[in-house]
């Protein structure tokens, strides 16, 4: 992930892989917003990375 206008944004290859979803819109006060969420596939992916890291750390 990288910062875009002060907000964390996933790289395009992670979006293409279906690991994140990005919601954009306009708040009630007229300000634009972006919201990034993990998809179920992304949760499995990050859990696998964490498990691999824990296995090497132990």
Tab-separated table of N, CA and C in Angstrom:
chain	number	residue	atom	x	y	z
A	1	UNK	N	0.841	-1.166	0.000
A	1	UNK	CA	0.000	0.000	0.000
A	1	UNK	C	0.892	1.237	0.000
A	2	UNK	N	0.340	2.308	-0.492
A	2	UNK	CA	1.060	3.569	-0.543
A	2	UNK	C	0.103	4.699	-0.168
A	3	UNK	N	0.666	5.857	0.118
A	3	UNK	CA	-0.161	7.011	0.493
A	3	UNK	C	-0.516	7.814	-0.758
A	4	UNK	N	-1.793	8.103	-0.895
A	4	UNK	CA	-2.289	8.950	-1.966
A	4	UNK	C	-3.174	9.998	-1.317
A	5	UNK	N	-2.747	11.238	-1.368
A	5	UNK	CA	-3.463	12.343	-0.724
A	5	UNK	C	-3.656	12.071	0.765
A	6	UNK	N	-2.636	11.469	1.394
A	6	UNK	CA	-2.680	11.222	2.829
A	6	UNK	C	-3.432	9.977	3.246
A	7	UNK	N	-3.979	9.231	2.301
A	7	UNK	CA	-4.750	8.016	2.610
A	7	UNK	C	-4.016	6.800	2.063
A	8	UNK	N	-4.088	5.694	2.787
A	8	UNK	CA	-3.464	4.457	2.330
A	8	UNK	C	-4.280	3.875	1.177
A	9	UNK	N	-3.592	3.573	0.070
A	9	UNK	CA	-4.229	3.070	-1.141
A	9	UNK	C	-3.500	1.812	-1.591
A	10	UNK	N	-4.220	0.744	-1.927
A	10	UNK	CA	-3.548	-0.477	-2.372
A	10	UNK	C	-3.009	-0.331	-3.796
A	11	UNK	N	-1.915	-1.037	-4.073
A	11	UNK	CA	-1.378	-1.069	-5.426
A	11	UNK	C	-2.362	-1.782	-6.345
A	12	UNK	N	-2.293	-1.461	-7.636
A	12	UNK	CA	-3.273	-1.976	-8.590
A	12	UNK	C	-3.236	-3.495	-8.713
A	13	UNK	N	-2.057	-4.124	-8.560
A	13	UNK	CA	-2.022	-5.578	-8.699
A	13	UNK	C	-2.774	-6.262	-7.555
A	14	UNK	N	-2.856	-5.635	-6.386
A	14	UNK	CA	-3.656	-6.185	-5.293
A	14	UNK	C	-5.147	-5.989	-5.567
A	15	UNK	N	-5.505	-4.866	-6.159
A	15	UNK	CA	-6.902	-4.644	-6.545
A	15	UNK	C	-7.319	-5.633	-7.629
A	16	UNK	N	-6.446	-5.835	-8.623
A	16	UNK	CA	-6.744	-6.771	-9.709
A	16	UNK	C	-6.861	-8.203	-9.200
A	17	UNK	N	-6.100	-8.537	-8.151
A	17	UNK	CA	-6.159	-9.878	-7.569
A	17	UNK	C	-7.384	-10.059	-6.683
A	18	UNK	N	-8.111	-8.984	-6.412
A	18	UNK	CA	-9.333	-9.078	-5.617
A	18	UNK	C	-9.097	-9.100	-4.121
A	19	UNK	N	-7.970	-8.591	-3.667
A	19	UNK	CA	-7.655	-8.606	-2.234
A	19	UNK	C	-8.252	-7.426	-1.486
A	20	UNK	N	-8.524	-6.338	-2.194
A	20	UNK	CA	-9.080	-5.129	-1.593
A	20	UNK	C	-10.246	-4.637	-2.431
A	21	UNK	N	-11.118	-3.884	-1.791
A	21	UNK	CA	-12.135	-3.129	-2.520
A	21	UNK	C	-12.001	-1.673	-2.090
A	22	UNK	N	-12.209	-0.775	-3.028
A	22	UNK	CA	-12.083	0.654	-2.762
A	22	UNK	C	-13.423	1.309	-3.056
A	23	UNK	N	-13.929	2.014	-2.068
A	23	UNK	CA	-15.180	2.745	-2.218
A	23	UNK	C	-14.832	4.227	-2.257
A	24	UNK	N	-15.341	4.921	-3.249
A	24	UNK	CA	-15.151	6.363	-3.336
A	24	UNK	C	-16.515	7.029	-3.349
A	25	UNK	N	-16.555	8.237	-2.876
A	25	UNK	CA	-17.826	8.939	-2.860
A	25	UNK	C	-17.673	10.351	-2.357
A	26	UNK	N	-18.804	10.923	-2.064
A	26	UNK	CA	-18.844	12.290	-1.570
A	26	UNK	C	-19.647	12.309	-0.280
A	27	UNK	N	-19.051	12.860	0.762
A	27	UNK	CA	-19.712	12.948	2.060
A	27	UNK	C	-20.809	14.012	2.007
A	28	UNK	N	-21.605	14.057	3.040
A	28	UNK	CA	-22.694	15.014	3.106
A	28	UNK	C	-22.250	16.464	3.044
A	29	UNK	N	-21.009	16.714	3.471
A	29	UNK	CA	-20.492	18.089	3.444
A	29	UNK	C	-19.820	18.441	2.117
A	30	UNK	N	-19.875	17.532	1.146
A	30	UNK	CA	-19.312	17.806	-0.169
A	30	UNK	C	-17.872	17.383	-0.355
A	31	UNK	N	-17.242	16.832	0.665
A	31	UNK	CA	-15.853	16.396	0.565
A	31	UNK	C	-15.793	14.986	-0.013
A	32	UNK	N	-14.824	14.769	-0.888
A	32	UNK	CA	-14.627	13.447	-1.469
A	32	UNK	C	-13.947	12.540	-0.447
A	33	UNK	N	-14.240	11.237	-0.519
A	33	UNK	CA	-13.595	10.287	0.377
A	33	UNK	C	-13.309	8.990	-0.361
A	34	UNK	N	-12.343	8.248	0.165
A	34	UNK	CA	-12.071	6.887	-0.290
A	34	UNK	C	-12.011	6.002	0.933
A	35	UNK	N	-12.491	4.789	0.780
A	35	UNK	CA	-12.477	3.821	1.868
A	35	UNK	C	-11.994	2.495	1.298
A	36	UNK	N	-10.956	1.929	1.909
A	36	UNK	CA	-10.371	0.677	1.444
A	36	UNK	C	-10.714	-0.412	2.443
A	37	UNK	N	-11.169	-1.554	1.926
A	37	UNK	CA	-11.509	-2.689	2.784
A	37	UNK	C	-10.903	-3.961	2.209
A	38	UNK	N	-10.568	-4.894	3.109
A	38	UNK	CA	-10.155	-6.217	2.678
A	38	UNK	C	-11.374	-6.973	2.178
A	39	UNK	N	-11.195	-7.768	1.134
A	39	UNK	CA	-12.219	-8.708	0.706
A	39	UNK	C	-11.951	-10.023	1.444
A	40	UNK	N	-12.879	-10.984	1.415
A	40	UNK	CA	-12.587	-12.285	2.036
A	40	UNK	C	-11.317	-12.928	1.469
A	41	UNK	N	-11.091	-12.767	0.171
A	41	UNK	CA	-9.867	-13.290	-0.443
A	41	UNK	C	-8.638	-12.590	0.134
A	42	UNK	N	-8.746	-11.296	0.387
A	42	UNK	CA	-7.643	-10.539	0.964
A	42	UNK	C	-7.353	-10.937	2.396
A	43	UNK	N	-8.393	-11.264	3.150
A	43	UNK	CA	-8.208	-11.718	4.533
A	43	UNK	C	-7.450	-13.040	4.537
A	44	UNK	N	-7.805	-13.949	3.627
A	44	UNK	CA	-7.087	-15.224	3.531
A	44	UNK	C	-5.635	-14.989	3.130
A	45	UNK	N	-5.407	-14.074	2.215
A	45	UNK	CA	-4.055	-13.778	1.749
A	45	UNK	C	-3.198	-13.237	2.887
A	46	UNK	N	-3.712	-12.258	3.632
A	46	UNK	CA	-2.930	-11.655	4.714
A	46	UNK	C	-2.742	-12.645	5.862
A	47	UNK	N	-3.727	-13.510	6.099
A	47	UNK	CA	-3.586	-14.538	7.135
A	47	UNK	C	-2.485	-15.521	6.760
A	48	UNK	N	-2.380	-15.853	5.481
A	48	UNK	CA	-1.306	-16.733	5.017
A	48	UNK	C	0.060	-16.099	5.194
A	49	UNK	N	0.172	-14.805	4.902
A	49	UNK	CA	1.439	-14.104	5.105
A	49	UNK	C	1.825	-14.074	6.579
A	50	UNK	N	0.844	-13.824	7.441
A	50	UNK	CA	1.100	-13.779	8.877
A	50	UNK	C	1.504	-15.155	9.401
A	51	UNK	N	0.838	-16.203	8.935
A	51	UNK	CA	1.174	-17.563	9.367
A	51	UNK	C	2.585	-17.938	8.924
A	52	UNK	N	2.954	-17.570	7.705
A	52	UNK	CA	4.305	-17.859	7.220
A	52	UNK	C	5.345	-17.098	8.027
A	53	UNK	N	5.054	-15.855	8.366
A	53	UNK	CA	5.983	-15.060	9.161
A	53	UNK	C	6.139	-15.648	10.560
A	54	UNK	N	5.020	-16.057	11.157
A	54	UNK	CA	5.086	-16.657	12.492
A	54	UNK	C	5.843	-17.975	12.477
A	55	UNK	N	5.713	-18.749	11.404
A	55	UNK	CA	6.411	-20.029	11.307
A	55	UNK	C	7.923	-19.818	11.227
A	56	UNK	N	8.357	-18.778	10.545
A	56	UNK	CA	9.796	-18.526	10.440
A	56	UNK	C	10.341	-17.875	11.706
A	57	UNK	N	9.496	-17.155	12.441
A	57	UNK	CA	9.936	-16.479	13.662
A	57	UNK	C	10.035	-17.444	14.844
A	58	UNK	N	9.342	-18.563	14.767
A	58	UNK	CA	9.323	-19.502	15.899
A	58	UNK	C	10.500	-20.436	15.910
